[in-house]
CSV table of C-alpha atoms and ligand atoms in Angstrom, one decimal:
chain,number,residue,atom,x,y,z
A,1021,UNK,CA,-7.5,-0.4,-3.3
A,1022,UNK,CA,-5.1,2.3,-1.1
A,1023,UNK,CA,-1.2,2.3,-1.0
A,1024,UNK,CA,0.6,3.7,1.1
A,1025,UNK,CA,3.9,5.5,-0.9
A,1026,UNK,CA,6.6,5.1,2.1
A,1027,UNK,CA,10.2,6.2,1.9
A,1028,UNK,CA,12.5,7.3,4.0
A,1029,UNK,CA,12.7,10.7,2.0
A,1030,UNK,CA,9.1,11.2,1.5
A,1031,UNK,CA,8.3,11.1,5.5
A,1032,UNK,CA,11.0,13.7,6.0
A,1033,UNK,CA,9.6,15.9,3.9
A,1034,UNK,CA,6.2,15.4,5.4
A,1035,UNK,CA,7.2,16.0,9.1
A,1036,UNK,CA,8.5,19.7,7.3
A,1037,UNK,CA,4.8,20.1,5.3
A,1038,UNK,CA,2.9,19.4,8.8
A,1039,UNK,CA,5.3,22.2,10.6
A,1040,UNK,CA,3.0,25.1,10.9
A,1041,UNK,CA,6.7,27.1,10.6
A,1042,UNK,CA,7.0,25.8,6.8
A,1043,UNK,CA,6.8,29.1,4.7
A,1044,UNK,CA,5.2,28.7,1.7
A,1045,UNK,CA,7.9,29.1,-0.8
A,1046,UNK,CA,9.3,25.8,1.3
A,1047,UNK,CA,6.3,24.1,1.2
A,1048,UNK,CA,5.6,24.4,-2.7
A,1049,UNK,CA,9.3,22.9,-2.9
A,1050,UNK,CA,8.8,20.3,-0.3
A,1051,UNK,CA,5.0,19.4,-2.3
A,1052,UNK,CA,6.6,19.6,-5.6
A,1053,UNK,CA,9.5,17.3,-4.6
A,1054,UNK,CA,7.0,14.6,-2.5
A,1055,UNK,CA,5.3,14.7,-6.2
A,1056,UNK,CA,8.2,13.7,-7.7
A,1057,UNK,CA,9.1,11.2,-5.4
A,1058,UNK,CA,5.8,9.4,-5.3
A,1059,UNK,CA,5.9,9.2,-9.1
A,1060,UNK,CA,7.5,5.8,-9.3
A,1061,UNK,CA,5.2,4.1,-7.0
A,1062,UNK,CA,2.2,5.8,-8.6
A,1063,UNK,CA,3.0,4.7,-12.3
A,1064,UNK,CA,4.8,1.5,-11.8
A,1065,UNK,CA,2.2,-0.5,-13.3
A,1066,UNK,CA,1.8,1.7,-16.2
A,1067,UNK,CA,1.7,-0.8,-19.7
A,1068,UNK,CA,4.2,-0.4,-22.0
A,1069,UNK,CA,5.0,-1.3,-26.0
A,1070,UNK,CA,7.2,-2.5,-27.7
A,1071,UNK,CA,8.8,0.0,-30.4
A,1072,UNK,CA,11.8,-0.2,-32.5
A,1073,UNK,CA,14.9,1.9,-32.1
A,1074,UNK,CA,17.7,3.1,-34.2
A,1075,UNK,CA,21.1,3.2,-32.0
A,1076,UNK,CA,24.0,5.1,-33.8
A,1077,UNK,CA,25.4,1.6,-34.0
A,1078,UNK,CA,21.9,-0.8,-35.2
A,1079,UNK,CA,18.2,-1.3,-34.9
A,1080,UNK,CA,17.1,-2.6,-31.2
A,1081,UNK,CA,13.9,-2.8,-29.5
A,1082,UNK,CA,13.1,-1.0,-26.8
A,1083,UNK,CA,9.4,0.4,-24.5
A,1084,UNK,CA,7.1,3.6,-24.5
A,1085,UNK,CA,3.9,4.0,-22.4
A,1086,UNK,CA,1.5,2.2,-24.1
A,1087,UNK,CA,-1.1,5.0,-23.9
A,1088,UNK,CA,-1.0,8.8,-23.5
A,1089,UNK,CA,-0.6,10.3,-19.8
A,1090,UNK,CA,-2.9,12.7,-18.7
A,1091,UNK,CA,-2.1,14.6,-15.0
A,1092,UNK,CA,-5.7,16.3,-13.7
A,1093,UNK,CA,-4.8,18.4,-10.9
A,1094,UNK,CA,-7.9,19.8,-8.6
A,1095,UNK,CA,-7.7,23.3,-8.2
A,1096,UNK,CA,-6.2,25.0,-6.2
A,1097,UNK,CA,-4.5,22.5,-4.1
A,1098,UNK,CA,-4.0,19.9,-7.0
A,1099,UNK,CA,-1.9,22.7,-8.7
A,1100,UNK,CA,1.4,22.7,-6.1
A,1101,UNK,CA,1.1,18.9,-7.0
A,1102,UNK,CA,1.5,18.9,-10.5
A,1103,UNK,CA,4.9,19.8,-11.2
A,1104,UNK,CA,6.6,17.0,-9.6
A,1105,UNK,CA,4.5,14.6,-11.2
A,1106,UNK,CA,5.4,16.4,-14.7
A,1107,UNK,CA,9.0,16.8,-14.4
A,1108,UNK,CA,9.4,13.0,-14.0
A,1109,UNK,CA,6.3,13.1,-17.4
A,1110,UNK,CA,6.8,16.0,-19.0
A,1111,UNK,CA,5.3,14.9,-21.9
A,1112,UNK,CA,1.7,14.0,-19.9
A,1113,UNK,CA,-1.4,16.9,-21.2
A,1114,UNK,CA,-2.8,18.5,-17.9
A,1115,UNK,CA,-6.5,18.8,-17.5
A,1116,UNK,CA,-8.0,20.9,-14.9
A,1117,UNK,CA,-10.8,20.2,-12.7
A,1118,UNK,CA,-11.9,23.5,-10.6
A,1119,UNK,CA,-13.2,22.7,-7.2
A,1120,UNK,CA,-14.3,24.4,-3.8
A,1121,UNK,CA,-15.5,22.6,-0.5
A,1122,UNK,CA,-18.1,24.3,0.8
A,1123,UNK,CA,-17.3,25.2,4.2
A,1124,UNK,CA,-20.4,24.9,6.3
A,1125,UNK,CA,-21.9,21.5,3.8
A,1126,UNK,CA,-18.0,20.2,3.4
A,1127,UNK,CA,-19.6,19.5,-0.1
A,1128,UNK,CA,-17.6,20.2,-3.6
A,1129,UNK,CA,-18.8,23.2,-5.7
A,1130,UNK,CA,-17.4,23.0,-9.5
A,1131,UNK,CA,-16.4,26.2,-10.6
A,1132,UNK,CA,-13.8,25.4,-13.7
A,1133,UNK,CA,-13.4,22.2,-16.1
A,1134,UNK,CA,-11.1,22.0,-19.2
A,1135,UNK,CA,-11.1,18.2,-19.7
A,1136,UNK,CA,-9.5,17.7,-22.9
A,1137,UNK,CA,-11.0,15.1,-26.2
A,1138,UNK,CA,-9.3,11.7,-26.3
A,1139,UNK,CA,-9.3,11.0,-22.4
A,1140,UNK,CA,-11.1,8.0,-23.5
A,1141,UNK,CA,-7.8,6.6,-24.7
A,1142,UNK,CA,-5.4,7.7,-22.1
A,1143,UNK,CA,-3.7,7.0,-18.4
A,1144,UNK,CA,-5.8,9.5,-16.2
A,1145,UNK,CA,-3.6,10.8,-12.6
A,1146,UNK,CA,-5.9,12.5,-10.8
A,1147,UNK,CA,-4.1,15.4,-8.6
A,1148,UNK,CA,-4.8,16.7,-4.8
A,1149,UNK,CA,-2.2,16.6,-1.7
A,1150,UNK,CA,-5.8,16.8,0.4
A,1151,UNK,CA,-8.5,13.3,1.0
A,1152,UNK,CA,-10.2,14.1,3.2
A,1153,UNK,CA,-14.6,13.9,3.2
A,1154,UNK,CA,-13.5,11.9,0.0
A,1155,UNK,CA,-16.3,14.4,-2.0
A,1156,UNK,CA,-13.8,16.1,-3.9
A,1157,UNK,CA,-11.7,13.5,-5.7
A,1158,UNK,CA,-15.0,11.4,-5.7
A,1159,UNK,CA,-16.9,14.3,-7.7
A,1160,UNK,CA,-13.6,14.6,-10.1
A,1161,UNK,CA,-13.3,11.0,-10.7
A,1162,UNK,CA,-17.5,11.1,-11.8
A,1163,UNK,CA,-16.5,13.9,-14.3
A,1164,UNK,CA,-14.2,12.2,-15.6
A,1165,UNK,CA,-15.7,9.3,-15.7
A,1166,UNK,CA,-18.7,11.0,-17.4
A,1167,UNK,CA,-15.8,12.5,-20.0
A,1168,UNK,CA,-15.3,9.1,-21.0
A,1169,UNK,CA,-12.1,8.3,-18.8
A,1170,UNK,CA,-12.0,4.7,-18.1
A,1171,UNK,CA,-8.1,4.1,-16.7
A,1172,UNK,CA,-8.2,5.7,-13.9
A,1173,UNK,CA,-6.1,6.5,-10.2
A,1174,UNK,CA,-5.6,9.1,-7.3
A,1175,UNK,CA,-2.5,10.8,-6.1
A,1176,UNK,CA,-3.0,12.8,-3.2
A,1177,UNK,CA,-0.2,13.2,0.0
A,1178,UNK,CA,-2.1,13.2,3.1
A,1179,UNK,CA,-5.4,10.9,3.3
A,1180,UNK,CA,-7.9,10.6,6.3
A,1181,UNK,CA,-9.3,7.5,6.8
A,1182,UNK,CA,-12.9,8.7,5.9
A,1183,UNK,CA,-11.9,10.1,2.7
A,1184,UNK,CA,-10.7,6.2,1.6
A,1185,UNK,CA,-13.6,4.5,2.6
A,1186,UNK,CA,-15.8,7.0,1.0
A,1187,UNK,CA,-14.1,7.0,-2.2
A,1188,UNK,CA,-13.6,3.3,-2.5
A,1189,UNK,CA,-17.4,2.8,-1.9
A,1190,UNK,CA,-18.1,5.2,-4.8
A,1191,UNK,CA,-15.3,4.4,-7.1
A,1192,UNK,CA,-14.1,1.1,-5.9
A,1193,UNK,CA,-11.7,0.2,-8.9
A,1194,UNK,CA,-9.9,3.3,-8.8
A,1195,UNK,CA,-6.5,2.8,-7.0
A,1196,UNK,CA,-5.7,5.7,-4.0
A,1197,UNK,CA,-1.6,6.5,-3.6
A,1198,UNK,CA,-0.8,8.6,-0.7
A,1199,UNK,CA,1.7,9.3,1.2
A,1200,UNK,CA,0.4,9.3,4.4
A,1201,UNK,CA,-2.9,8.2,6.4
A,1202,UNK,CA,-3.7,10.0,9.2
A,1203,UNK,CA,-5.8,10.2,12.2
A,1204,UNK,CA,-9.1,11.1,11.4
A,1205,UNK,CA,-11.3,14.6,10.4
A,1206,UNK,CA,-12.2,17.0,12.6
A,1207,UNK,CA,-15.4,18.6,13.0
A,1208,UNK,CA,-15.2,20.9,10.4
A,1209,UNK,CA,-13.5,18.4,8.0
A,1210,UNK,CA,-10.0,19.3,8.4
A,1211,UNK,CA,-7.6,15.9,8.3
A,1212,UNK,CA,-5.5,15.4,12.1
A,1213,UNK,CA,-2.8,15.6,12.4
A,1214,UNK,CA,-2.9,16.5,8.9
A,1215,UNK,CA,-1.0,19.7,7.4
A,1216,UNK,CA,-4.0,22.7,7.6
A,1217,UNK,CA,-5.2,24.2,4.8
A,1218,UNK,CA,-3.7,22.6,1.4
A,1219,UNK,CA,-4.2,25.4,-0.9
A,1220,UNK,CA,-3.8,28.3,1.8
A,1221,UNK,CA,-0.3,27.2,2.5
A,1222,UNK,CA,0.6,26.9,-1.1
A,1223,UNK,CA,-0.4,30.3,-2.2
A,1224,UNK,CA,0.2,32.1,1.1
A,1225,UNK,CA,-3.4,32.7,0.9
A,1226,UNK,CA,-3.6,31.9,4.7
B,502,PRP,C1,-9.2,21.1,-0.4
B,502,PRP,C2,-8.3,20.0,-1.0
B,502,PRP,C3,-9.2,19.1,-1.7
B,502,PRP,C4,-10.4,19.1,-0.7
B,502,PRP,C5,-10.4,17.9,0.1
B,502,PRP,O1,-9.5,22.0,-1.4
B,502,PRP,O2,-7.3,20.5,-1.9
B,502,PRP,O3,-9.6,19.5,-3.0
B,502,PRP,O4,-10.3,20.3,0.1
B,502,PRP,O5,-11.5,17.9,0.9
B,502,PRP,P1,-12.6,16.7,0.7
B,502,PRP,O6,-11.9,15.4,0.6
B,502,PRP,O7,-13.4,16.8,2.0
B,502,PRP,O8,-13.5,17.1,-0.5
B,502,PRP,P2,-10.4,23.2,-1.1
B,502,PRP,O9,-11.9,22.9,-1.4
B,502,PRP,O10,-10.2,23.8,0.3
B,502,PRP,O11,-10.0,24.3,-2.2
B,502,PRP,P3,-8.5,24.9,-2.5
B,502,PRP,O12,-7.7,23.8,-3.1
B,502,PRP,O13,-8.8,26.0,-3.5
B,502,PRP,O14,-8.0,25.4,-1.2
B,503,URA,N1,-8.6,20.4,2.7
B,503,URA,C1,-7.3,20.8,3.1
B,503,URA,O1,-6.6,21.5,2.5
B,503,URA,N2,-6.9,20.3,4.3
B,503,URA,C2,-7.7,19.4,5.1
B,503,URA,O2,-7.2,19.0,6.2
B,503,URA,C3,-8.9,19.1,4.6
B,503,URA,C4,-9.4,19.6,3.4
């Protein structure tokens, strides 16, 4: 299952993102606040329980997240999408899942993992502005998965139509958000019209 996360506010700041003018310092802003604004949509179905709650005046009942949040963000990219999500959570735990595409295979190399004990028991977000093949938030979800993560779903901001259908054959009950599907890949796996290199234009690494 895909969404599409539309608002008026979100596709202005994605027309910026895809302007190959957008500086970086603009663009971590711009991917920070896109976080932040997807947040609703992303979490909206998020259980809740029922707690007690001491006003200055009586006892009322009122909600809390049922279960702890946890925010994985794939590095690097994942990483400039974080801190909207945990400005609206702040108290989520981050994990981190480390992974490169291999240019010439397109296929995801793990370099770094600090997956924390308990995921078993929480809300996993999985992190990264970028679907495109589909192999990198497919080979995070199968770690986590393999870390005992059972409620699970992806947040990512620009999404190639490849990417979905790959991910939902390999991890069909694991909901996509995104902000935006575009065209297609190119031949060397880059999304059209897309927004270039995700992590490059976050770190000015370009
Ligand atoms: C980018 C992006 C995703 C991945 C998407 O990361 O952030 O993780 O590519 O491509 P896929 O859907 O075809 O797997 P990249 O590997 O370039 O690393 P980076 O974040 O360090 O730039
Ligand atoms: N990774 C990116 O950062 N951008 C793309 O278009 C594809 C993969």
């Amino acid at each position: 299952m895909h969404h599409t996360v539309a608002h008026p506010l979100i596709a202005a700041e994605l027309t910026r993102l895809r302007d190959r003018e957008c500086p970086s310092f603009e663009f971590r802003e711009r991917v920070r606040r896109v976080a932040s604004l997807m947040t609703p949509a992303v979490t909206a179905d998020l259980e809740l329980q029922t707690v007690a709650c001491q006003t200055p005046l009586e006892i009322t009942s009122g909600s809390e997240v049922a279960r702890p949040v946890v925010l994985v963000p794939v590095l690097r990219a994942g990483l400039g999408f974080l801190d909207g999500f945990l400005d609206l959570i702040p108290n989520a735990t981050v994990a981190h899942i480390g992974l490169a595409r291999n240019e010439e295979t397109l296929l995801p190399e793990s370099y770094y993992e600090n997956i924390p004990d308990g995921i078993d028991e929480a809300e996993i977000l999985l992190l990264d502005p970028m679907l495109a093949t589909g192999g990198s938030a497919a080979a995070a979800v199968t770690r986590l998965r393999e870390s005992g993560a059972v409620r699970l779903r992806f947040a990512c901001l620009v999404a190639a139509p490849e990417g979905i259908a790959s991910f939902e054959d390999i991890h069909p009950d694991v909901p996509i958000f995104t902000a935006a599907i575009d065209r297609c890949l190119n031949e060397h796996g880059y999304i059209l019209p897309g927004l270039g290199d995700a992590g490059d234009r976050l770190f000015g690494t370009i």
